[in-house]
Amino acid sequence: EGLFWGFFSDKGAVGEVSISEIFAEAEFPFISNTPLFKEINLNLSGRLTDHEYYGDNTTYSAKLGWRPSEPLLIRATTGTAFRAPNNRELFLLGATGFTNVSDPCYVPEAAIDQFTGEYIPGGDTREPQVLDNCRATGVDPILANNNGFNTFSTEVQTGGSLGLDPEESESFSYGFSYEQDFTNKFDLAMSMTYYSVKVESTVIEPTTGFIISDCYFDESGNASSVFCSRIQRDLSDPTDPRIQLMDLGFINRDLERARGIDYNLRYTDVLNIGVPIDLDINLVANRLIERSTKFTNPDGSVDEEDYAGEYGLPEWRGAAQVRLGWDKWALNWQTYY
């Protein structure tokens, strides 16, 4: 069908970062009327990137579409991607400020006797791993006591880093789509796609909440999170080991992975109930199989977490839409799960 190629070069004003790229793409359609091979389409593309800070990197993409019959399309894709840290992540000027941080290592209000100020073990609802992680970072979670007021104004620092690695990803997907052709009384289309995306050295800018959660709520109980080292405390007074500084600077995450399945269905028809009513139904759903992260700590230990099914990352999510139309009128109903 054809071969496409091009060249791109740019130089940023901030930091004077030079980036050059060469890319090429080719598409090969094969059309046949033989059984099970109605149509096959292959798309190949590649890119060479030359970055001033990170050298050369090659990426590719391959897409295959196979139509064994007219209504059925089976498809698959695979490819890689590359992203060097941007100017903000590299050159952001270091700065400090203050924000409120809730410290789980201090005794909660419910575990303090309101008359004597003594610790009440039965009123402490913190998970055992939280207490263990606090101890592993040098804090006694029973002695640290601020009368239940455990949110403090804490100094934080941000800034870019020239030590960041570029992000690299691998992904693949496969699935099918089907559009019925056995009747013209209604239209029905459905599809399903499995996807897997793996990103190495993801550049992230952690928040105070993320750092606290990853360090002190880790199930290992031995403060193995790499983010624990980003919390600096004054441990001179065991009753008040206040956080003095938190480092929110950019960092590379070793590995981030997402896997799941997308489902789509659409049905359209005309209902004759005295007057013609246009009916349009759309259903979209996603099943999240994996949403995990991985860090390697300075001591070589590995910290892995899978967040699929937890708050904000449900195992299932979906949306449904039904639309009825007549003349100039329309009724629309939507629901989300």
Short mmCIF file of C-alpha atoms in Angstrom, two decimals:
data_model
loop_
_atom_site.label_atom_id
_atom_site.label_comp_id
_atom_site.label_asym_id
_atom_site.label_seq_id
_atom_site.Cartn_x
_atom_site.Cartn_y
_atom_site.Cartn_z
CA GLU A 1 0.00 0.00 0.00
CA GLY A 2 2.73 2.48 0.85
CA LEU A 3 5.73 3.49 2.92
CA PHE A 4 5.78 6.75 4.88
CA TRP A 5 8.82 8.30 6.53
CA GLY A 6 9.92 11.57 8.02
CA PHE A 7 12.44 13.43 10.15
CA PHE A 8 11.92 15.74 13.13
CA SER A 9 14.40 17.83 15.09
CA ASP A 10 13.84 20.32 17.90
CA LYS A 11 15.79 22.19 20.57
CA GLY A 12 14.04 23.35 23.73
CA ALA A 13 14.57 26.85 25.11
CA VAL A 14 14.75 25.69 28.73
CA GLY A 15 17.92 23.71 29.33
CA GLU A 16 18.63 23.64 25.57
CA VAL A 17 17.62 19.97 25.15
CA SER A 18 18.17 18.70 21.59
CA ILE A 19 15.84 15.95 20.27
CA SER A 20 15.92 14.38 16.78
CA GLU A 21 13.63 11.65 15.42
CA ILE A 22 13.39 9.52 12.28
CA PHE A 23 10.22 7.53 11.72
CA ALA A 24 8.81 5.18 9.09
CA GLU A 25 5.47 3.45 8.56
CA ALA A 26 4.27 0.83 6.10
CA GLU A 27 0.84 -0.71 5.53
CA PHE A 28 0.10 -3.94 3.67
CA PRO A 29 -3.57 -4.84 2.97
CA PHE A 30 -4.38 -8.26 1.48
CA ILE A 31 -7.90 -8.77 0.17
CA SER A 32 -9.18 -12.20 -0.79
CA ASN A 33 -12.54 -13.90 -1.17
CA THR A 34 -11.31 -17.27 0.04
CA PRO A 35 -13.03 -18.83 3.08
CA LEU A 36 -11.69 -17.58 6.44
CA PHE A 37 -9.47 -15.00 4.72
CA LYS A 38 -11.77 -12.24 3.57
CA GLU A 39 -9.21 -9.58 4.45
CA ILE A 40 -5.86 -9.26 6.25
CA ASN A 41 -4.26 -5.92 7.03
CA LEU A 42 -0.76 -5.44 8.49
CA ASN A 43 0.63 -2.11 9.69
CA LEU A 44 4.28 -1.71 10.75
CA SER A 45 5.98 1.41 12.06
CA GLY A 46 9.25 2.31 13.74
CA ARG A 47 10.97 5.34 15.21
CA LEU A 48 14.53 6.25 16.13
CA THR A 49 14.89 8.99 18.77
CA ASP A 50 18.16 10.74 19.56
CA HIS A 51 17.96 12.64 22.86
CA GLU A 52 20.79 14.89 24.04
CA TYR A 53 20.68 13.51 27.60
CA TYR A 54 19.68 9.89 27.03
CA GLY A 55 21.15 8.93 23.65
CA ASP A 56 19.43 6.76 21.04
CA ASN A 57 16.24 4.79 21.53
CA THR A 58 14.19 2.77 19.05
CA THR A 59 10.47 2.02 19.29
CA TYR A 60 8.13 0.03 17.07
CA SER A 61 4.48 -0.79 16.54
CA ALA A 62 2.76 -3.67 14.74
CA LYS A 63 -0.97 -4.00 14.08
CA LEU A 64 -2.74 -6.96 12.51
CA GLY A 65 -6.37 -7.14 11.43
CA TRP A 66 -7.90 -10.39 10.16
CA ARG A 67 -11.42 -10.57 8.78
CA PRO A 68 -12.42 -14.24 8.36
CA SER A 69 -15.91 -13.09 7.29
CA GLU A 70 -17.46 -9.72 6.55
CA PRO A 71 -19.06 -9.07 9.99
CA LEU A 72 -16.17 -10.37 12.13
CA LEU A 73 -12.81 -8.63 12.67
CA ILE A 74 -10.07 -10.18 14.81
CA ARG A 75 -7.28 -7.77 15.71
CA ALA A 76 -4.01 -7.67 17.62
CA THR A 77 -1.45 -4.96 18.36
CA THR A 78 1.95 -4.81 19.99
CA GLY A 79 4.45 -2.02 20.41
CA THR A 80 6.90 -0.08 22.52
CA ALA A 81 7.13 3.57 23.55
CA PHE A 82 9.82 5.87 24.90
CA ARG A 83 9.56 9.17 26.79
CA ALA A 84 12.53 11.11 28.08
CA PRO A 85 11.92 13.27 31.19
CA ASN A 86 10.58 16.66 30.16
CA ASN A 87 12.07 20.05 31.01
CA ARG A 88 10.02 20.43 34.20
CA GLU A 89 11.08 17.02 35.50
CA LEU A 90 14.72 17.76 34.68
CA PHE A 91 15.18 21.45 35.48
CA LEU A 92 12.41 22.48 37.92
CA LEU A 93 14.10 24.80 40.39
CA GLY A 94 14.20 23.38 43.91
CA ALA A 95 11.73 25.02 46.27
CA THR A 96 10.31 24.47 49.74
CA GLY A 97 6.95 25.24 51.31
CA PHE A 98 4.55 24.05 53.98
CA THR A 99 1.48 21.83 53.84
CA ASN A 100 -0.64 19.86 56.31
CA VAL A 101 0.39 16.24 56.83
CA SER A 102 -1.51 13.65 58.87
CA ASP A 103 0.94 11.46 60.80
CA PRO A 104 -0.28 7.88 61.53
CA CYS A 105 2.58 7.28 63.99
CA TYR A 106 1.00 9.53 66.62
CA VAL A 107 -1.53 8.07 69.06
CA PRO A 108 -5.09 8.79 67.79
CA GLU A 109 -7.52 10.77 69.94
CA ALA A 110 -9.72 7.72 70.62
CA ALA A 111 -6.77 5.98 72.29
CA ILE A 112 -6.06 8.80 74.79
CA ASP A 113 -7.77 9.08 78.16
CA GLN A 114 -9.38 12.53 78.17
CA PHE A 115 -8.72 13.00 81.90
CA THR A 116 -5.29 11.48 82.47
CA GLY A 117 -3.84 11.67 78.96
CA GLU A 118 -2.71 8.06 79.22
CA TYR A 119 -2.65 5.64 76.30
CA ILE A 120 -5.67 3.29 75.97
CA PRO A 121 -4.71 0.21 73.89
CA GLY A 122 -8.35 -0.79 73.35
CA GLY A 123 -9.11 2.54 71.68
CA ASP A 124 -6.26 2.27 69.17
CA THR A 125 -7.78 1.23 65.81
CA ARG A 126 -4.56 1.46 63.80
CA GLU A 127 -3.58 -1.66 61.87
CA PRO A 128 -0.70 -3.73 63.28
CA GLN A 129 1.45 -3.15 60.19
CA VAL A 130 1.14 0.62 60.70
CA LEU A 131 2.54 0.30 64.21
CA ASP A 132 5.31 -2.01 62.98
CA ASN A 133 6.27 0.35 60.15
CA CYS A 134 6.44 3.27 62.58
CA ARG A 135 8.77 1.32 64.87
CA ALA A 136 10.93 0.33 61.90
CA THR A 137 11.47 4.04 61.12
CA GLY A 138 12.50 4.80 64.70
CA VAL A 139 9.15 6.03 66.05
CA ASP A 140 7.37 4.47 69.03
CA PRO A 141 3.68 4.74 67.98
CA ILE A 142 2.54 4.45 71.62
CA LEU A 143 4.78 7.19 73.01
CA ALA A 144 4.27 9.70 70.18
CA ASN A 145 1.41 11.75 71.62
CA ASN A 146 0.03 15.15 70.64
CA ASN A 147 -3.30 14.84 72.49
CA GLY A 148 -4.94 13.43 69.36
CA PHE A 149 -4.13 16.44 67.16
CA ASN A 150 -2.02 14.57 64.65
CA THR A 151 -2.10 16.81 61.56
CA PHE A 152 0.91 19.10 61.40
CA SER A 153 2.15 21.89 59.14
CA THR A 154 5.18 20.24 57.56
CA GLU A 155 7.92 21.56 55.31
CA VAL A 156 8.13 19.91 51.88
CA GLN A 157 10.62 20.30 49.07
CA THR A 158 10.23 19.84 45.32
CA GLY A 159 12.58 20.05 42.35
CA GLY A 160 13.77 18.48 39.13
CA SER A 161 16.49 15.85 38.86
CA LEU A 162 19.08 15.19 36.16
CA GLY A 163 19.40 11.65 37.53
CA LEU A 164 16.03 10.52 36.17
CA ASP A 165 15.85 7.66 33.66
CA PRO A 166 13.58 7.79 30.60
CA GLU A 167 10.26 5.94 30.61
CA GLU A 168 9.97 2.86 28.41
CA SER A 169 6.84 0.81 27.82
CA GLU A 170 5.69 -2.40 26.18
CA SER A 171 2.08 -3.09 25.34
CA PHE A 172 -0.05 -5.57 23.48
CA SER A 173 -3.74 -6.16 22.96
CA TYR A 174 -5.98 -8.55 21.10
CA GLY A 175 -9.69 -8.92 20.63
CA PHE A 176 -12.55 -8.93 18.17
CA SER A 177 -15.41 -6.81 16.89
CA TYR A 178 -18.61 -8.11 15.33
CA GLU A 179 -21.38 -6.32 13.42
CA GLN A 180 -24.35 -8.52 12.57
CA ASP A 181 -25.38 -8.75 8.93
CA PHE A 182 -28.08 -11.43 9.04
CA THR A 183 -30.96 -8.91 9.18
CA ASN A 184 -31.61 -5.28 8.36
CA LYS A 185 -34.35 -4.93 10.97
CA PHE A 186 -31.86 -3.79 13.62
CA ASP A 187 -28.15 -3.07 14.09
CA LEU A 188 -26.03 -4.93 16.62
CA ALA A 189 -22.32 -4.43 17.21
CA MET A 190 -20.11 -5.84 19.95
CA SER A 191 -16.41 -6.00 20.76
CA MET A 192 -14.03 -7.28 23.39
CA THR A 193 -10.36 -6.33 23.84
CA TYR A 194 -7.75 -7.65 26.24
CA TYR A 195 -4.89 -5.24 26.97
CA SER A 196 -1.61 -5.34 28.83
CA VAL A 197 0.61 -2.30 29.38
CA LYS A 198 3.98 -2.36 31.17
CA VAL A 199 5.85 0.86 31.87
CA GLU A 200 9.38 0.80 33.24
CA SER A 201 11.00 3.75 35.06
CA THR A 202 7.78 5.76 35.25
CA VAL A 203 8.54 9.34 36.30
CA ILE A 204 6.28 10.33 39.20
CA GLU A 205 6.00 13.30 41.53
CA PRO A 206 4.77 11.79 44.82
CA THR A 207 2.41 13.67 47.12
CA THR A 208 2.67 13.75 50.90
CA GLY A 209 -0.34 11.43 51.17
CA PHE A 210 1.20 8.92 48.78
CA ILE A 211 4.52 8.89 50.65
CA ILE A 212 2.87 8.45 54.05
CA SER A 213 0.58 5.70 52.75
CA ASP A 214 3.28 3.77 50.92
CA CYS A 215 5.67 3.90 53.88
CA TYR A 216 3.44 3.34 56.90
CA PHE A 217 0.55 1.30 55.47
CA ASP A 218 2.80 -1.21 53.70
CA GLU A 219 1.78 -4.74 54.70
CA SER A 220 5.38 -5.89 55.21
CA GLY A 221 5.59 -4.06 58.54
CA ASN A 222 9.34 -3.42 58.18
CA ALA A 223 9.20 -0.02 56.45
CA SER A 224 10.59 -1.51 53.23
CA SER A 225 9.07 1.22 51.04
CA VAL A 226 11.62 3.32 49.18
CA PHE A 227 9.57 6.38 50.16
CA CYS A 228 10.33 6.00 53.87
CA SER A 229 13.72 7.59 53.22
CA ARG A 230 11.92 10.71 51.96
CA ILE A 231 10.54 11.40 55.45
CA GLN A 232 12.92 13.21 57.84
CA ARG A 233 12.00 13.32 61.53
CA ASP A 234 13.39 14.83 64.70
CA LEU A 235 13.77 11.72 66.88
CA SER A 236 15.40 13.47 69.84
CA ASP A 237 12.10 13.44 71.80
CA PRO A 238 10.27 10.07 71.54
CA THR A 239 7.01 11.70 72.67
CA ASP A 240 7.11 14.21 69.80
CA PRO A 241 9.05 12.79 66.80
CA ARG A 242 7.74 15.49 64.47
CA ILE A 243 8.28 15.23 60.70
CA GLN A 244 10.69 18.00 59.78
CA LEU A 245 10.87 17.62 55.98
CA MET A 246 9.35 15.54 53.18
CA ASP A 247 10.97 15.19 49.77
CA LEU A 248 8.41 15.43 46.94
CA GLY A 249 10.97 15.53 44.13
CA PHE A 250 10.61 13.46 40.96
CA ILE A 251 11.59 9.80 41.11
CA ASN A 252 11.54 6.78 38.79
CA ARG A 253 9.21 3.92 39.60
CA ASP A 254 10.74 0.57 38.60
CA LEU A 255 7.67 -0.96 37.00
CA GLU A 256 4.00 -0.15 36.55
CA ARG A 257 1.62 -2.63 34.95
CA ALA A 258 -2.04 -2.53 33.90
CA ARG A 259 -4.05 -5.45 32.50
CA GLY A 260 -7.74 -5.70 31.78
CA ILE A 261 -10.56 -6.38 29.35
CA ASP A 262 -12.80 -3.83 27.62
CA TYR A 263 -16.34 -4.74 26.57
CA ASN A 264 -18.57 -2.75 24.21
CA LEU A 265 -22.08 -3.40 22.88
CA ARG A 266 -24.40 -1.22 20.80
CA TYR A 267 -27.94 -1.99 19.65
CA THR A 268 -30.10 0.27 17.48
CA ASP A 269 -33.64 -0.33 16.28
CA VAL A 270 -36.88 1.39 15.34
CA LEU A 271 -39.86 0.56 17.54
CA ASN A 272 -43.29 0.92 15.94
CA ILE A 273 -45.75 1.62 18.75
CA GLY A 274 -48.20 3.76 16.84
CA VAL A 275 -45.35 6.12 15.99
CA PRO A 276 -41.75 5.23 15.05
CA ILE A 277 -39.44 5.43 18.06
CA ASP A 278 -35.68 5.34 17.51
CA LEU A 279 -33.98 3.13 20.10
CA ASP A 280 -30.24 3.33 20.80
CA ILE A 281 -28.60 1.26 23.56
CA ASN A 282 -24.89 1.53 24.46
CA LEU A 283 -23.14 -0.62 27.05
CA VAL A 284 -19.47 -0.15 28.00
CA ALA A 285 -17.62 -2.10 30.69
CA ASN A 286 -14.07 -2.69 31.89
CA ARG A 287 -12.70 -5.46 34.05
CA LEU A 288 -9.44 -4.50 35.75
CA ILE A 289 -7.26 -7.58 36.22
CA GLU A 290 -4.06 -5.94 37.45
CA ARG A 291 -2.89 -2.43 38.39
CA SER A 292 0.44 -2.94 40.09
CA THR A 293 3.63 -1.07 40.93
CA LYS A 294 7.13 -2.25 41.79
CA PHE A 295 10.06 -0.55 43.50
CA THR A 296 13.51 -1.86 44.28
CA ASN A 297 14.80 -0.45 47.56
CA PRO A 298 18.40 0.65 48.10
CA ASP A 299 19.07 -2.55 50.07
CA GLY A 300 17.93 -4.67 47.09
CA SER A 301 14.57 -5.70 48.55
CA VAL A 302 11.53 -5.43 46.28
CA ASP A 303 8.33 -3.60 47.18
CA GLU A 304 5.37 -4.73 45.02
CA GLU A 305 1.77 -3.59 45.36
CA ASP A 306 -1.33 -4.54 43.34
CA TYR A 307 -4.06 -1.91 43.68
CA ALA A 308 -6.70 -3.60 41.50
CA GLY A 309 -9.97 -3.79 43.40
CA GLU A 310 -9.00 -1.11 45.91
CA TYR A 311 -10.56 2.34 46.33
CA GLY A 312 -10.35 4.31 43.07
CA LEU A 313 -9.42 1.23 41.01
CA PRO A 314 -12.51 -1.04 41.08
CA GLU A 315 -12.40 -4.52 39.58
CA TRP A 316 -15.44 -3.67 37.45
CA ARG A 317 -16.68 -0.39 36.09
CA GLY A 318 -19.28 0.25 33.44
CA ALA A 319 -21.72 2.67 31.85
CA ALA A 320 -25.07 2.18 30.15
CA GLN A 321 -26.97 4.62 27.96
CA VAL A 322 -30.46 4.27 26.49
CA ARG A 323 -31.85 6.87 24.09
CA LEU A 324 -35.38 7.07 22.72
CA GLY A 325 -36.08 9.53 19.92
CA TRP A 326 -39.30 10.62 18.22
CA ASP A 327 -39.68 13.54 15.84
CA LYS A 328 -38.11 16.53 17.68
CA TRP A 329 -38.18 14.82 21.10
CA ALA A 330 -35.55 12.67 22.78
CA LEU A 331 -35.35 10.87 26.11
CA ASN A 332 -31.90 9.96 27.41
CA TRP A 333 -31.08 7.71 30.40
CA GLN A 334 -27.58 6.99 31.72
CA THR A 335 -26.24 5.01 34.62
CA TYR A 336 -22.72 4.29 35.87
CA TYR A 337 -21.36 1.45 37.95
#
